Tab-separated table of C-alpha atoms in Angstrom:
chain	number	residue	atom	x	y	z
A	195	MET	CA	-89.184	22.077	3.678
A	196	SER	CA	-86.593	19.462	4.622
A	197	GLN	CA	-86.960	17.397	7.760
A	198	VAL	CA	-84.206	17.759	10.344
A	199	ALA	CA	-82.078	14.987	11.850
A	200	ALA	CA	-79.582	15.567	14.652
A	201	ILE	CA	-76.526	13.327	14.874
A	202	ILE	CA	-74.911	13.157	18.299
A	203	GLY	CA	-71.400	11.778	17.863
A	204	GLY	CA	-69.607	12.091	14.535
A	205	GLY	CA	-67.453	8.971	14.384
A	206	VAL	CA	-67.674	6.236	11.766
A	207	ILE	CA	-71.252	5.276	12.678
A	208	GLY	CA	-72.448	8.830	13.296
A	209	GLY	CA	-70.927	9.902	9.992
A	210	GLY	CA	-72.678	7.038	8.224
A	211	TRP	CA	-76.009	8.066	9.720
A	212	ALA	CA	-75.378	11.671	8.654
A	213	ALA	CA	-74.776	10.516	5.077
A	214	ARG	CA	-77.883	8.304	5.009
A	215	PHE	CA	-80.120	11.189	6.105
A	216	LEU	CA	-78.369	13.926	4.123
A	217	LEU	CA	-78.409	12.077	0.797
A	218	ASN	CA	-82.097	11.325	1.310
A	219	GLY	CA	-82.842	15.035	1.446
A	220	TRP	CA	-82.840	15.650	5.204
A	221	ASP	CA	-81.092	18.598	6.830
A	222	VAL	CA	-78.490	17.198	9.224
A	223	ARG	CA	-77.066	18.841	12.323
A	224	ILE	CA	-73.962	17.389	13.948
A	225	PHE	CA	-72.903	17.702	17.574
A	226	ASP	CA	-69.486	16.316	18.434
A	227	PRO	CA	-66.889	18.052	20.654
A	228	ASP	CA	-64.057	16.344	18.747
A	229	PRO	CA	-62.123	19.137	16.941
A	230	GLU	CA	-61.547	16.682	14.076
A	231	ALA	CA	-65.244	15.852	13.708
A	232	GLU	CA	-65.843	18.039	10.660
A	233	ARG	CA	-62.867	16.545	8.790
A	234	LYS	CA	-63.902	12.990	9.657
A	235	ILE	CA	-67.512	13.565	8.628
A	236	SER	CA	-66.422	15.153	5.340
A	237	GLU	CA	-64.331	12.085	4.481
A	238	VAL	CA	-67.215	9.718	5.228
A	239	MET	CA	-69.523	11.937	3.203
A	240	ALA	CA	-67.140	11.852	0.240
A	241	ASN	CA	-67.275	8.058	0.173
A	242	ALA	CA	-71.066	8.065	0.617
A	243	ARG	CA	-71.621	10.544	-2.220
A	244	ARG	CA	-69.472	8.300	-4.411
A	245	SER	CA	-71.275	5.042	-3.627
A	246	MET	CA	-74.758	5.448	-2.140
A	247	PRO	CA	-76.490	6.924	-5.227
A	248	GLY	CA	-75.296	3.874	-7.156
A	249	LEU	CA	-77.701	1.655	-5.192
A	250	SER	CA	-80.676	3.401	-6.745
A	251	ASP	CA	-82.118	3.307	-10.230
A	252	ALA	CA	-83.944	6.527	-9.436
A	253	ALA	CA	-82.488	9.887	-8.496
A	254	LEU	CA	-82.078	10.563	-4.804
A	255	PRO	CA	-83.628	13.835	-3.608
A	256	ALA	CA	-81.594	17.021	-3.544
A	257	GLU	CA	-79.014	16.777	-0.784
A	258	GLY	CA	-79.992	18.401	2.506
A	259	LYS	CA	-78.025	21.002	4.440
A	260	LEU	CA	-75.196	19.836	6.722
A	261	SER	CA	-74.225	21.939	9.744
A	262	PHE	CA	-72.049	21.549	12.840
A	263	HIS	CA	-73.048	22.844	16.273
A	264	ASP	CA	-71.189	23.500	19.519
A	265	GLU	CA	-74.263	23.017	21.712
A	266	ILE	CA	-76.662	20.077	21.899
A	267	ALA	CA	-79.583	22.515	22.225
A	268	ASP	CA	-78.801	24.028	18.820
A	269	ALA	CA	-78.319	20.643	17.161
A	270	VAL	CA	-81.664	19.187	18.306
A	271	ASP	CA	-83.792	22.306	17.816
A	272	GLY	CA	-86.610	21.273	15.489
A	273	ALA	CA	-85.171	17.775	14.902
A	274	VAL	CA	-87.718	15.010	14.366
A	275	TRP	CA	-85.049	12.293	14.551
A	276	ILE	CA	-82.052	12.299	16.898
A	277	GLN	CA	-79.418	9.593	16.493
A	278	GLU	CA	-77.005	8.991	19.380
A	279	SER	CA	-73.689	7.407	18.380
A	280	VAL	CA	-71.421	8.221	21.345
A	281	PRO	CA	-68.920	5.731	22.885
A	282	GLU	CA	-70.282	2.464	24.292
A	283	ARG	CA	-70.350	3.467	27.962
A	284	LEU	CA	-73.734	3.384	29.630
A	285	GLU	CA	-73.100	6.330	31.956
A	286	ILE	CA	-72.083	8.512	28.984
A	287	LYS	CA	-75.144	7.534	26.979
A	288	GLN	CA	-77.530	8.166	29.868
A	289	LYS	CA	-75.947	11.582	30.452
A	290	VAL	CA	-76.373	12.414	26.760
A	291	PHE	CA	-80.025	11.316	26.809
A	292	ALA	CA	-80.700	13.606	29.766
A	293	ALA	CA	-79.192	16.542	27.852
A	294	LEU	CA	-81.131	15.656	24.705
A	295	GLN	CA	-84.483	15.436	26.472
A	296	ALA	CA	-83.867	18.759	28.171
A	297	HIS	CA	-83.846	20.474	24.769
A	298	CYS	CA	-85.515	18.319	22.099
A	299	GLY	CA	-89.164	18.156	21.119
A	300	VAL	CA	-91.337	15.664	22.973
A	301	ASP	CA	-92.363	14.069	19.655
A	302	ALA	CA	-88.812	13.547	18.403
A	303	ILE	CA	-87.484	9.999	18.164
A	304	ILE	CA	-84.189	9.405	19.958
A	305	GLY	CA	-82.442	6.398	18.448
A	306	SER	CA	-79.290	4.847	19.872
A	307	SER	CA	-76.689	3.156	17.699
A	308	THR	CA	-75.605	0.968	20.615
A	309	SER	CA	-74.430	-2.476	19.586
A	310	GLY	CA	-74.802	-4.008	23.043
A	311	PHE	CA	-76.952	-2.142	25.567
A	312	LYS	CA	-80.629	-2.985	25.997
A	313	PRO	CA	-83.148	-0.165	25.534
A	314	SER	CA	-84.374	-0.577	29.109
A	315	GLU	CA	-80.854	0.298	30.278
A	316	LEU	CA	-80.814	3.394	28.098
A	317	GLN	CA	-84.285	4.440	29.264
A	318	GLU	CA	-83.397	4.121	32.955
A	319	ASN	CA	-83.974	7.441	34.818
A	320	ALA	CA	-84.997	9.153	31.560
A	321	VAL	CA	-87.629	11.900	31.763
A	322	ARG	CA	-89.480	10.370	28.784
A	323	PRO	CA	-88.329	6.732	28.470
A	324	GLY	CA	-90.820	6.028	25.681
A	325	GLN	CA	-88.972	8.457	23.420
A	326	ILE	CA	-85.777	6.362	23.411
A	327	VAL	CA	-85.315	3.293	21.192
A	328	VAL	CA	-82.350	1.257	19.997
A	329	THR	CA	-81.688	1.677	16.275
A	330	HIS	CA	-78.544	-0.376	15.789
A	331	PRO	CA	-77.074	-0.046	12.261
A	332	PHE	CA	-74.309	-1.831	10.407
A	333	ASN	CA	-71.274	-0.206	8.860
A	334	PRO	CA	-71.392	1.427	6.372
A	335	VAL	CA	-74.709	2.858	7.506
A	336	TYR	CA	-75.201	4.638	4.175
A	337	LEU	CA	-75.183	1.322	2.273
A	338	LEU	CA	-76.298	-1.584	4.476
A	339	PRO	CA	-80.058	-1.623	5.036
A	340	LEU	CA	-80.388	-3.534	8.330
A	341	ILE	CA	-81.434	-1.590	11.425
A	342	GLU	CA	-82.164	-3.522	14.610
A	343	LEU	CA	-85.059	-1.562	16.108
A	344	VAL	CA	-85.223	-2.730	19.724
A	345	THR	CA	-88.035	-1.491	21.944
A	346	THR	CA	-89.583	-2.007	25.390
A	347	ASP	CA	-93.081	-1.754	26.816
A	348	ALA	CA	-92.323	1.928	27.466
A	349	ASN	CA	-92.348	2.586	23.706
A	350	GLY	CA	-95.875	3.052	22.432
A	351	ALA	CA	-97.168	1.659	19.158
A	352	ALA	CA	-97.176	5.135	17.606
A	353	ILE	CA	-93.446	5.771	18.072
A	354	ILE	CA	-92.599	2.282	16.797
A	355	THR	CA	-94.686	2.845	13.675
A	356	GLN	CA	-93.149	6.277	13.215
A	357	ALA	CA	-89.612	4.908	13.573
A	358	LYS	CA	-90.275	2.130	11.063
A	359	GLY	CA	-91.700	4.653	8.620
A	360	VAL	CA	-88.701	6.994	8.812
A	361	LEU	CA	-86.163	4.181	8.470
A	362	SER	CA	-88.012	2.582	5.549
A	363	ALA	CA	-88.193	5.949	3.778
A	364	LEU	CA	-84.397	6.130	4.058
A	365	GLY	CA	-84.112	2.851	2.134
A	366	MET	CA	-83.394	0.800	5.252
A	367	PHE	CA	-84.835	-2.422	6.673
A	368	PRO	CA	-86.025	-1.986	10.275
A	369	LEU	CA	-85.963	-5.398	11.956
A	370	HIS	CA	-88.178	-4.988	15.020
A	371	VAL	CA	-86.619	-6.906	17.925
A	372	LYS	CA	-89.542	-7.174	20.322
A	373	LYS	CA	-87.717	-8.892	23.187
A	374	GLU	CA	-84.574	-7.108	24.304
A	375	ILE	CA	-81.332	-8.971	24.895
A	376	ASP	CA	-77.699	-7.926	25.280
A	377	ALA	CA	-76.129	-7.289	21.845
A	378	HIS	CA	-79.522	-7.736	20.154
A	379	ILE	CA	-79.575	-10.401	17.396
A	380	ALA	CA	-76.945	-9.861	14.707
A	381	ASP	CA	-74.031	-8.979	16.979
A	382	ARG	CA	-74.542	-12.173	18.967
A	383	PHE	CA	-73.805	-14.108	15.775
A	384	LEU	CA	-70.820	-11.910	15.014
A	385	GLU	CA	-69.443	-12.403	18.529
A	386	ALA	CA	-69.674	-16.178	18.166
A	387	VAL	CA	-67.763	-16.127	14.872
A	388	TRP	CA	-65.239	-13.647	16.300
A	389	ARG	CA	-64.460	-15.817	19.329
A	390	GLU	CA	-64.008	-18.927	17.241
A	391	ALA	CA	-61.738	-16.996	14.857
A	392	LEU	CA	-59.557	-15.811	17.738
A	393	TRP	CA	-58.999	-19.425	18.818
A	394	LEU	CA	-58.140	-20.545	15.282
A	395	VAL	CA	-55.441	-17.847	15.074
A	396	LYS	CA	-54.149	-18.361	18.625
A	397	ASP	CA	-53.846	-22.140	18.150
A	398	GLY	CA	-51.936	-21.636	14.889
A	399	ILE	CA	-54.596	-23.377	12.803
A	400	ALA	CA	-55.338	-20.472	10.483
A	401	THR	CA	-54.127	-16.952	9.744
A	402	THR	CA	-56.372	-13.908	9.605
A	403	GLU	CA	-56.211	-14.024	5.805
A	404	GLU	CA	-57.178	-17.701	5.638
A	405	ILE	CA	-60.178	-17.091	7.898
A	406	ASP	CA	-61.315	-14.156	5.781
A	407	GLU	CA	-60.957	-16.280	2.619
A	408	ALA	CA	-63.059	-19.053	4.190
A	409	ILE	CA	-65.841	-16.553	4.827
A	410	ARG	CA	-65.820	-14.495	1.635
A	411	MET	CA	-65.273	-17.438	-0.731
A	412	GLY	CA	-67.931	-19.636	0.836
A	413	PHE	CA	-70.655	-19.216	3.409
A	414	GLY	CA	-70.374	-15.431	3.475
A	415	ILE	CA	-71.806	-15.280	-0.042
A	416	ARG	CA	-74.586	-17.711	0.861
A	417	TRP	CA	-75.484	-15.789	3.996
A	418	ALA	CA	-75.547	-12.503	2.087
A	419	GLN	CA	-78.459	-13.599	-0.070
A	420	MET	CA	-80.324	-16.221	1.991
A	421	GLY	CA	-79.347	-15.965	5.634
A	422	LEU	CA	-78.687	-18.926	7.942
A	423	PHE	CA	-81.836	-21.028	8.181
A	424	ASP	CA	-82.878	-20.792	4.529
A	425	THR	CA	-79.300	-21.759	3.568
A	426	TYR	CA	-79.506	-24.879	5.720
A	427	ARG	CA	-83.017	-25.667	4.527
A	428	VAL	CA	-81.674	-25.787	0.964
A	429	ALA	CA	-78.724	-27.868	2.172
A	430	GLY	CA	-81.218	-30.451	3.395
A	431	GLY	CA	-82.259	-31.165	-0.191
A	432	GLU	CA	-85.804	-32.176	-1.061
A	433	ALA	CA	-86.421	-33.321	2.523
A	434	GLY	CA	-85.678	-29.781	3.739
A	435	MET	CA	-84.757	-28.623	7.225
A	436	LYS	CA	-85.783	-31.816	9.036
A	437	HIS	CA	-83.315	-33.822	6.973
A	438	PHE	CA	-80.584	-31.253	7.530
A	439	MET	CA	-81.153	-31.279	11.299
A	440	ALA	CA	-81.165	-35.082	11.385
A	441	GLN	CA	-77.946	-35.230	9.375
A	442	PHE	CA	-75.975	-32.500	11.128
A	443	GLY	CA	-77.726	-32.196	14.489
A	444	PRO	CA	-75.449	-34.743	16.205
A	445	ALA	CA	-72.493	-32.480	15.425
A	446	LEU	CA	-73.754	-30.180	18.189
A	447	LYS	CA	-72.414	-32.742	20.669
A	448	TRP	CA	-69.031	-32.983	19.003
A	449	PRO	CA	-66.083	-30.868	20.230
A	450	TRP	CA	-66.079	-28.601	17.165
A	451	THR	CA	-66.257	-25.296	18.980
A	452	LYS	CA	-64.526	-23.446	21.782
A	453	LEU	CA	-67.290	-20.911	22.230
A	454	MET	CA	-67.551	-21.719	25.931
A	455	ASP	CA	-63.822	-21.321	26.369
A	456	VAL	CA	-62.515	-17.839	25.543
A	457	PRO	CA	-58.783	-17.257	24.858
A	458	GLU	CA	-56.997	-14.825	27.132
A	459	PHE	CA	-57.119	-11.451	25.439
A	460	ASN	CA	-53.508	-10.417	26.131
A	461	ASP	CA	-50.864	-8.365	24.319
A	462	GLU	CA	-49.424	-11.490	22.717
A	463	LEU	CA	-52.735	-12.379	21.051
A	464	VAL	CA	-53.334	-8.757	20.022
A	465	ASP	CA	-49.870	-8.525	18.430
A	466	LEU	CA	-50.396	-11.836	16.630
A	467	ILE	CA	-53.736	-10.787	15.159
A	468	ALA	CA	-52.601	-7.256	14.316
A	469	GLY	CA	-49.395	-8.465	12.650
A	470	GLN	CA	-51.205	-10.923	10.415
A	471	SER	CA	-53.845	-8.333	9.550
A	472	ASP	CA	-51.154	-5.782	8.594
A	473	ALA	CA	-49.499	-8.361	6.373
A	474	GLN	CA	-52.845	-9.153	4.785
A	475	SER	CA	-54.025	-5.660	3.835
A	476	GLY	CA	-51.618	-3.107	5.285
A	477	HIS	CA	-50.654	-1.945	1.800
A	478	LEU	CA	-54.066	-0.260	1.524
A	479	SER	CA	-55.165	2.834	3.409
A	480	ILE	CA	-58.407	2.692	5.388
A	481	ARG	CA	-60.093	5.034	2.912
A	482	GLU	CA	-58.993	2.812	0.028
A	483	MET	CA	-60.384	-0.240	1.814
A	484	GLU	CA	-63.642	1.608	2.463
A	485	ARG	CA	-64.007	2.423	-1.234
A	486	ILE	CA	-63.271	-1.188	-2.218
A	487	ARG	CA	-65.823	-2.354	0.360
A	488	ASP	CA	-68.412	0.145	-0.875
A	489	ASP	CA	-67.927	-0.817	-4.535
A	490	ASN	CA	-68.297	-4.508	-3.687
A	491	LEU	CA	-71.413	-3.922	-1.582
A	492	VAL	CA	-73.086	-1.778	-4.226
A	493	SER	CA	-72.339	-4.352	-6.928
A	494	MET	CA	-73.657	-7.269	-4.820
A	495	MET	CA	-76.769	-5.414	-3.722
A	496	ARG	CA	-77.492	-4.344	-7.299
A	497	ALA	CA	-77.289	-7.997	-8.339
A	498	LEU	CA	-79.864	-8.765	-5.643
A	499	LYS	CA	-82.040	-5.930	-6.986
A	500	ALA	CA	-82.249	-7.688	-10.339
A	501	GLN	CA	-83.724	-10.700	-8.524
A	502	ASP	CA	-85.898	-8.539	-6.213
A	503	TRP	CA	-84.446	-10.515	-3.325
A	504	GLY	CA	-83.214	-9.708	0.181
A	505	ALA	CA	-81.511	-6.333	0.426
A	506	GLY	CA	-82.237	-5.838	-3.271
A	507	ALA	CA	-85.984	-5.950	-2.637
A	508	VAL	CA	-85.568	-3.233	0.001
A	509	MET	CA	-83.737	-1.059	-2.533
A	510	ASN	CA	-86.414	-1.662	-5.199
A	511	THR	CA	-89.068	-0.468	-2.754
A	512	HIS	CA	-86.955	2.603	-2.026
A	513	ASP	CA	-86.515	3.259	-5.769
A	514	ALA	CA	-90.276	3.128	-6.292
A	515	ALA	CA	-90.756	5.736	-3.560
A	516	LEU	CA	-88.004	7.931	-5.005
A	517	THR	CA	-89.564	7.761	-8.458
A	518	ALA	CA	-93.031	8.548	-7.097
A	519	ASN	CA	-91.657	11.549	-5.228
A	520	GLY	CA	-89.298	12.661	-7.984
A	521	GLY	CA	-91.797	14.644	-10.001
A	522	MET	CA	-91.637	12.458	-13.110
A	523	VAL	CA	-94.825	11.874	-15.081
A	524	ARG	CA	-96.342	8.430	-14.569
A	525	HIS	CA	-99.207	8.616	-17.075
A	526	ALA	CA	-100.337	10.768	-19.985
A	527	ALA	CA	-103.287	11.967	-17.883
A	528	ASP	CA	-100.787	13.767	-15.656
A	529	VAL	CA	-99.011	15.575	-18.514
A	530	VAL	CA	-99.401	19.346	-18.304
A	531	ASP	CA	-97.707	20.217	-21.605
A	532	PHE	CA	-97.578	17.566	-24.337
A	533	GLY	CA	-95.288	19.857	-26.319
A	534	GLN	CA	-92.297	19.288	-24.041
A	535	PRO	CA	-89.968	16.249	-23.984
A	536	VAL	CA	-90.885	13.780	-21.240
A	537	VAL	CA	-88.296	13.169	-18.505
A	538	THR	CA	-88.125	9.373	-18.440
A	539	VAL	CA	-84.957	8.688	-16.398
A	540	ARG	CA	-83.313	10.418	-13.454
A	541	ARG	CA	-80.546	8.511	-11.717
A	542	ALA	CA	-76.892	8.413	-10.708
A	543	ILE	CA	-74.251	6.336	-12.506
A	544	PRO	CA	-73.289	3.336	-10.309
A	545	VAL	CA	-69.925	1.623	-10.083
A	546	ASP	CA	-70.997	-1.424	-12.108
A	547	TRP	CA	-71.756	0.839	-15.107
A	548	LEU	CA	-68.076	1.778	-15.555
A	549	ASP	CA	-65.565	0.257	-17.960
A	550	TYR	CA	-61.779	-0.034	-17.979
A	551	ASN	CA	-61.500	3.585	-19.142
A	552	GLY	CA	-63.195	4.844	-15.998
A	553	HIS	CA	-66.352	6.118	-17.676
A	554	MET	CA	-69.773	4.634	-18.439
A	555	THR	CA	-69.463	1.583	-20.646
A	556	GLU	CA	-71.332	1.657	-23.962
A	557	SER	CA	-73.823	-1.084	-23.060
A	558	ARG	CA	-75.119	1.017	-20.166
A	559	TYR	CA	-76.102	3.850	-22.504
A	560	LEU	CA	-78.467	1.347	-24.092
A	561	HIS	CA	-79.537	0.247	-20.610
A	562	ALA	CA	-80.467	3.837	-19.694
A	563	PHE	CA	-82.266	4.434	-22.997
A	564	ALA	CA	-84.115	1.109	-22.645
A	565	ASP	CA	-85.296	2.226	-19.203
A	566	ALA	CA	-86.408	5.497	-20.800
A	567	THR	CA	-88.371	3.612	-23.455
A	568	ASP	CA	-90.020	1.430	-20.804
A	569	ARG	CA	-91.006	4.497	-18.799
A	570	PHE	CA	-92.450	6.229	-21.876
A	571	MET	CA	-94.419	3.079	-22.689
A	572	GLU	CA	-95.930	3.276	-19.205
A	573	VAL	CA	-96.807	6.952	-19.749
A	574	ILE	CA	-98.826	6.225	-22.882
A	575	GLY	CA	-100.566	3.259	-21.239
A	576	CYS	CA	-98.380	0.286	-22.189
A	577	ASP	CA	-97.738	-0.724	-18.596
A	578	GLN	CA	-97.492	-4.154	-16.967
A	579	ASP	CA	-101.268	-4.487	-16.694
A	580	TYR	CA	-101.638	-3.796	-20.409
A	581	ILE	CA	-98.795	-6.149	-21.344
A	582	ALA	CA	-100.501	-8.871	-19.325
A	583	THR	CA	-103.443	-8.600	-21.736
A	584	GLY	CA	-101.191	-9.610	-24.623
A	585	GLY	CA	-99.891	-6.438	-26.256
A	586	SER	CA	-96.494	-4.733	-26.124
A	587	PHE	CA	-93.840	-2.898	-28.144
A	588	PHE	CA	-90.779	-4.627	-29.605
A	589	THR	CA	-87.662	-2.646	-30.582
A	590	ALA	CA	-86.777	-3.055	-34.249
A	591	GLU	CA	-83.859	-0.657	-34.622
A	592	THR	CA	-81.585	1.417	-32.374
A	593	HIS	CA	-78.926	4.042	-33.027
A	594	ILE	CA	-76.909	5.520	-30.149
A	595	ARG	CA	-74.487	8.434	-30.435
A	596	HIS	CA	-71.861	8.825	-27.692
A	597	ILE	CA	-71.217	12.558	-27.446
A	598	ASP	CA	-69.502	13.118	-24.090
A	599	GLU	CA	-68.181	11.105	-21.160
A	600	ALA	CA	-70.238	10.086	-18.137
A	601	HIS	CA	-68.517	9.224	-14.859
A	602	LEU	CA	-69.214	7.539	-11.537
A	603	GLY	CA	-71.820	9.245	-9.394
A	604	GLN	CA	-72.920	11.794	-11.988
A	605	ARG	CA	-76.669	12.399	-12.099
A	606	ILE	CA	-78.101	11.825	-15.544
A	607	GLU	CA	-81.499	12.696	-16.977
A	608	VAL	CA	-83.057	11.291	-20.151
A	609	ARG	CA	-85.571	13.444	-22.035
A	610	THR	CA	-87.787	11.657	-24.540
A	611	ARG	CA	-89.754	12.890	-27.529
A	612	VAL	CA	-91.796	11.195	-30.225
A	613	LEU	CA	-90.577	11.575	-33.788
A	614	LYS	CA	-93.408	9.461	-35.162
A	615	GLY	CA	-96.375	7.706	-33.615
A	616	GLU	CA	-99.066	6.231	-35.788
A	617	GLY	CA	-100.633	2.834	-36.178
A	618	LYS	CA	-98.252	0.129	-34.999
A	619	LYS	CA	-95.163	2.360	-35.229
A	620	MET	CA	-93.417	4.320	-32.479
A	621	HIS	CA	-90.252	6.287	-33.302
A	622	LEU	CA	-88.567	7.715	-30.161
A	623	TRP	CA	-85.727	10.168	-29.646
A	624	HIS	CA	-83.895	10.136	-26.293
A	625	GLU	CA	-81.362	12.725	-25.134
A	626	MET	CA	-79.188	12.009	-22.092
A	627	TYR	CA	-77.953	14.977	-20.071
A	628	GLU	CA	-75.792	15.644	-17.051
A	629	GLY	CA	-77.091	19.075	-16.095
A	630	ASP	CA	-77.002	21.039	-19.356
A	631	ARG	CA	-74.289	18.826	-20.876
A	632	LEU	CA	-75.508	16.483	-23.616
A	633	LEU	CA	-73.930	13.050	-23.145
A	634	ALA	CA	-75.639	10.887	-25.734
A	635	THR	CA	-78.667	10.472	-27.968
A	636	GLY	CA	-80.678	7.360	-28.678
A	637	GLU	CA	-82.964	6.852	-31.663
A	638	HIS	CA	-85.307	3.880	-31.377
A	639	PHE	CA	-87.911	2.464	-33.719
A	640	LEU	CA	-90.486	0.142	-32.177
A	641	LEU	CA	-93.462	-1.860	-33.403
A	642	HIS	CA	-96.526	-2.767	-31.388
A	643	VAL	CA	-97.030	-6.547	-31.421
A	644	SER	CA	-99.393	-9.221	-30.223
A	645	LEU	CA	-97.608	-11.359	-27.666
A	646	GLU	CA	-99.761	-14.279	-28.740
A	647	THR	CA	-98.772	-14.233	-32.423
A	648	ARG	CA	-95.446	-12.368	-31.923
A	649	LYS	CA	-96.371	-10.300	-34.967
A	650	PRO	CA	-97.210	-6.582	-35.498
A	651	ALA	CA	-100.679	-5.605	-34.304
A	652	ASN	CA	-102.535	-2.381	-33.586
A	653	PRO	CA	-102.291	-1.015	-30.027
A	654	SER	CA	-105.244	-0.170	-27.816
A	655	GLU	CA	-107.221	2.979	-28.508
A	656	GLU	CA	-105.804	4.594	-25.337
A	657	ILE	CA	-102.189	3.981	-26.389
A	658	ALA	CA	-102.817	5.109	-29.968
A	659	THR	CA	-104.497	8.315	-28.776
A	660	ASN	CA	-101.773	9.184	-26.267
A	661	LEU	CA	-99.005	8.411	-28.740
A	662	ALA	CA	-100.636	10.587	-31.397
A	663	LYS	CA	-100.940	13.484	-28.926
A	664	PHE	CA	-97.231	13.377	-28.171
A	665	ALA	CA	-96.260	12.962	-31.836
A	666	GLU	CA	-98.365	15.929	-32.929
A	667	ALA	CA	-97.083	18.195	-30.136
A	668	HIS	CA	-93.432	17.126	-30.411
A	669	ALA	CA	-93.470	17.755	-34.177
A	670	LYS	CA	-93.542	21.469	-33.358
A	671	LEU	CA	-90.235	21.267	-31.453
A	672	PRO	CA	-86.966	22.175	-33.218
A	673	ALA	CA	-85.632	19.299	-35.295
A	674	ALA	CA	-83.716	16.706	-33.281
A	675	GLU	CA	-80.064	17.240	-34.239
A	676	GLY	CA	-78.667	13.912	-35.371
A	677	ALA	CA	-81.943	12.103	-35.954
A	678	GLY	CA	-81.767	9.816	-38.967
A	679	ARG	CA	-77.961	9.784	-39.133
A	680	TYR	CA	-76.159	6.730	-40.383
A	681	VAL	CA	-73.176	5.291	-38.543
A	682	GLY	CA	-69.952	7.162	-39.277
A	683	GLN	CA	-71.657	10.110	-40.968
A	684	PRO	CA	-69.548	13.281	-40.455
A	685	ARG	CA	-71.070	15.827	-38.132
């Protein structure tokens, strides 16, 4: 049975939260008196369905049920997580918390998306202050992992642990801010950069486009993968942070910044900023810009996944949990019926797997089949622990047939069978499906080798036994259509 999350406020942030929960298999209930709420949420959901599955190399769970409610009591009934994302006015938030606590379960977590208020302010006059925490996300919530989890002494250790567990299971990174402060941590940095940028535009030094180029072509990329202090530590060379501080520390006394002097926020400045921004990107609709943003974020975060670094490491952890909970066999000992093909891949097609024709590029078919081979190797016992002892399989020959198109966001499944498995030889047959639609087949011949000599060698007894079991059982299946074909052979 799906867990239930209630989203209070269906704007950009509330919609992002709804998508994050829904696509991770939760049932989501929305309360928002805005008559346009359902349309707005549906548009955010469309973008999330297009991009979020592309972060994962494992299939997300089946999507939960989305519903809209006219009463808070109906929305929070049975909810274990309640996310408040109403306008940033303290009196409104406190009024909403009172209504929530009048109807929600005492064990439910109430998280606030506030970007500025301290949790103690939100908890003031609450019936159960320990139930309320700050869970400040970053837009788009369905892609960016950071959540600033800000708590007070009123929040017990159990609710903090519970909140971290839920957020981590959603593929997010809960940064526990143990000492509350206005605007938490990340937004204080953003405010500093924002104020300096306003002065640069007002004084005619730079346009909005030039400022954005300075960020995205330079330090923005560095910050994305290493943050602030590690970036400067590297900048200090072999001597590290001490050298960097000694070299650049005196600059703190130089008049480089106007952070203590804020420009007057008047109509003239607003018109100047807005005009330059329109000239910069006004030719794109907001939804188009969101899709461009989402594609860029997915591509960058997937690059970080390959290095198991930063946000990519968070996604790899999430993938491992998805795979463990996805019902796929991990080892031959868990196989119920050796006579059936083994499901070795379940995943969605991400944006960086597409080519100029708008469908999956040919190299990614091999990528998917290679992942399937790796998974099958694990099933028969050729896992990382075994490989560390000096044995593995090397691919000697591959033949892929491209039968139908695969497009962005489609969920694919690879089913693997053994055509031959004896001695050093392993002959695999992969079939890639989208639902019942066959997309491609992959035929792969592998040899077991010694990693010391780099030459063919017999596998362990466990691997040989498991491989033989599959080969014997799979031989009773109908012949694999297309196996043994040569390139260009008529169908």
